[in-house]
mmCIF file of C-alpha atoms in Angstrom:
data_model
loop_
_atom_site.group_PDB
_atom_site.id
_atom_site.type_symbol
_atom_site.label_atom_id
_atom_site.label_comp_id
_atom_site.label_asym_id
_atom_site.label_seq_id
_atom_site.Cartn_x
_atom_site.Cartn_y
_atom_site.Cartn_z
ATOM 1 C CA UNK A 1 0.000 0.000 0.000
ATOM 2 C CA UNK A 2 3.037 2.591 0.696
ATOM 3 C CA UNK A 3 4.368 1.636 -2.575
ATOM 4 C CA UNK A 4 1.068 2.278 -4.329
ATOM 5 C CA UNK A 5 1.069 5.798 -2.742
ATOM 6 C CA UNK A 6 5.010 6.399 -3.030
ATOM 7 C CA UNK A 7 3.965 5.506 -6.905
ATOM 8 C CA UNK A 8 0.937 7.904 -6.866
ATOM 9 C CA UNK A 9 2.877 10.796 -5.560
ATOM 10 C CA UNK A 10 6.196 9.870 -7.562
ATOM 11 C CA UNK A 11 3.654 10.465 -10.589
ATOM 12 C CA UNK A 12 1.658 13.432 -9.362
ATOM 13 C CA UNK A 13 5.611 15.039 -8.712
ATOM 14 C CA UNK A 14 6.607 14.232 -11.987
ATOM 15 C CA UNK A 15 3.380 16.161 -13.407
ATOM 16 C CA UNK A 16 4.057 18.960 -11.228
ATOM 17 C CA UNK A 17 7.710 19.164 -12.524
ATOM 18 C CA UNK A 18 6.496 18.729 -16.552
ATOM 19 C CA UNK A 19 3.764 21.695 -16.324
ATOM 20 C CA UNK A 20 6.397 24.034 -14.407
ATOM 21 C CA UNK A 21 8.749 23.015 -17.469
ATOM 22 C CA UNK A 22 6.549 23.731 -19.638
ATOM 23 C CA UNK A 23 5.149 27.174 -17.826
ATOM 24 C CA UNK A 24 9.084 27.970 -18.070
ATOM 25 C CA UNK A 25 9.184 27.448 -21.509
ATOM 26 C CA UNK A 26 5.645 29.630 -21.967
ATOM 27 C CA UNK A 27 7.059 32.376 -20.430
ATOM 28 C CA UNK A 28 10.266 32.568 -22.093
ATOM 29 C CA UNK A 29 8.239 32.483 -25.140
ATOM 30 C CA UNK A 30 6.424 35.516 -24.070
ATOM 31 C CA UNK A 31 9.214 37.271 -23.106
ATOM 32 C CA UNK A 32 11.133 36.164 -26.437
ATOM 33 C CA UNK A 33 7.438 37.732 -28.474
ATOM 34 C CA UNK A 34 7.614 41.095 -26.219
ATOM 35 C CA UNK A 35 11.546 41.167 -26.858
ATOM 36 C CA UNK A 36 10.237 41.033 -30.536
ATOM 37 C CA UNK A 37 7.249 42.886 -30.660
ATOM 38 C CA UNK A 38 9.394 45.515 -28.995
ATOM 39 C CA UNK A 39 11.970 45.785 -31.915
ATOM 40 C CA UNK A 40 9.247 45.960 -34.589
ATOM 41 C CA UNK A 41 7.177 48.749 -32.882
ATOM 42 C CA UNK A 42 10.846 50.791 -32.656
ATOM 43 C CA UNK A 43 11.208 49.421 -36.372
ATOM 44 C CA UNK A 44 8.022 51.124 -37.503
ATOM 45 C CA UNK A 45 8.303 54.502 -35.632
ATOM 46 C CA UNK A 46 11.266 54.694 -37.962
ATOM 47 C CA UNK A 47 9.496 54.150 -40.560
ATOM 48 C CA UNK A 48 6.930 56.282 -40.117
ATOM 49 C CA UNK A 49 9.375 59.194 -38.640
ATOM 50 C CA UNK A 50 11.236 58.341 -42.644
ATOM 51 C CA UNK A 51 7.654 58.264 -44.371
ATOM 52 C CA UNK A 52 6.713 61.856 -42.489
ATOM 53 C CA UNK A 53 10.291 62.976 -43.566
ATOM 54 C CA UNK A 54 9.403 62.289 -47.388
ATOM 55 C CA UNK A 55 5.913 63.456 -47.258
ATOM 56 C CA UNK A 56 7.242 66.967 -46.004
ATOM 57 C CA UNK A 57 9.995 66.590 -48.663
ATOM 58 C CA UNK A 58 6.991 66.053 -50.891
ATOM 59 C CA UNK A 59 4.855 68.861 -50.213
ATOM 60 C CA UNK A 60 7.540 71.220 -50.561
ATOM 61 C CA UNK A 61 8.415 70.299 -53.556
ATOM 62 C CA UNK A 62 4.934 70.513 -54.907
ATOM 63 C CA UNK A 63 4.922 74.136 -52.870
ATOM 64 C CA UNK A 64 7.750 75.363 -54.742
ATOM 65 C CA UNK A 65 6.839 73.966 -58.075
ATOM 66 C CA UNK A 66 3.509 75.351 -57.298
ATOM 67 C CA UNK A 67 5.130 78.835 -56.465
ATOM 68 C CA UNK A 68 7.215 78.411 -59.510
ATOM 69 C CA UNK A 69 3.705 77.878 -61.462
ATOM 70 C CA UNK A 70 2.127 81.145 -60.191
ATOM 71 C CA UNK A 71 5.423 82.815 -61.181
ATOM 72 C CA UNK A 72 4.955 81.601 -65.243
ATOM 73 C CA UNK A 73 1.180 82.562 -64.658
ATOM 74 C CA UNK A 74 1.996 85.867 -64.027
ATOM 75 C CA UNK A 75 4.690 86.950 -66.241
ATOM 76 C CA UNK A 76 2.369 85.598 -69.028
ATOM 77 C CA UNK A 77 -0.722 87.609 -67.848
ATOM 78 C CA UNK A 78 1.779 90.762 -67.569
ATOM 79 C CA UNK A 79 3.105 89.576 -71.234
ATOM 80 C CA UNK A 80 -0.145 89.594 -72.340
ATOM 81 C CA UNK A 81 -1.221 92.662 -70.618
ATOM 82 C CA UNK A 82 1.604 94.381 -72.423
ATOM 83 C CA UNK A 83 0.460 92.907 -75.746
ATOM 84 C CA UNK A 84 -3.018 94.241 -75.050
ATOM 85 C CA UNK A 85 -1.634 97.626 -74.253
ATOM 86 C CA UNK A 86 0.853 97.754 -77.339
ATOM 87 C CA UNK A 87 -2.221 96.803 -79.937
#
């Protein structure tokens, strides 16, 4: 009978022992995802900091070509007023 219960709990011990092995194993995993997770949330606020960069980059360039369009727009209305005055 002492063997049947030295058995039991031998067993029940060696349970115990598997599922803290394998909560050991679950929580390096986590920390191992978080470790990860971490580096791609860095990885995309550069990104996104590069991405704002180019979209400013972007805008002023259409600024300045659109400055450089009002420019032409109005040394051809001034050409033409000229023309109108001339005739």
């Amino acid at each position: 009978m002492a063997d049947e219960n030295g058995n039991e709990r031998d067993a029940r011990l060696a349970r115990i022992e598997k599922e803290r092995e394998n909560f050991r194993r679950d929580i390096n995993l986590l920390r191992n995802a978080q470790i990860l997770q971490n580096g791609a949330i860095k990885e995309l606020g550069l990104h996104m900091d590069e991405a704002a960069t180019q979209s400013e980059i972007a805008d002023n360039a259409w600024r300045e070509r659109g400055d450089t369009i009002d420019r032409q727009i109005e040394a051809l209305v001034s050409a033409i007023g000229e023309l109108v005055r001339r005739a």
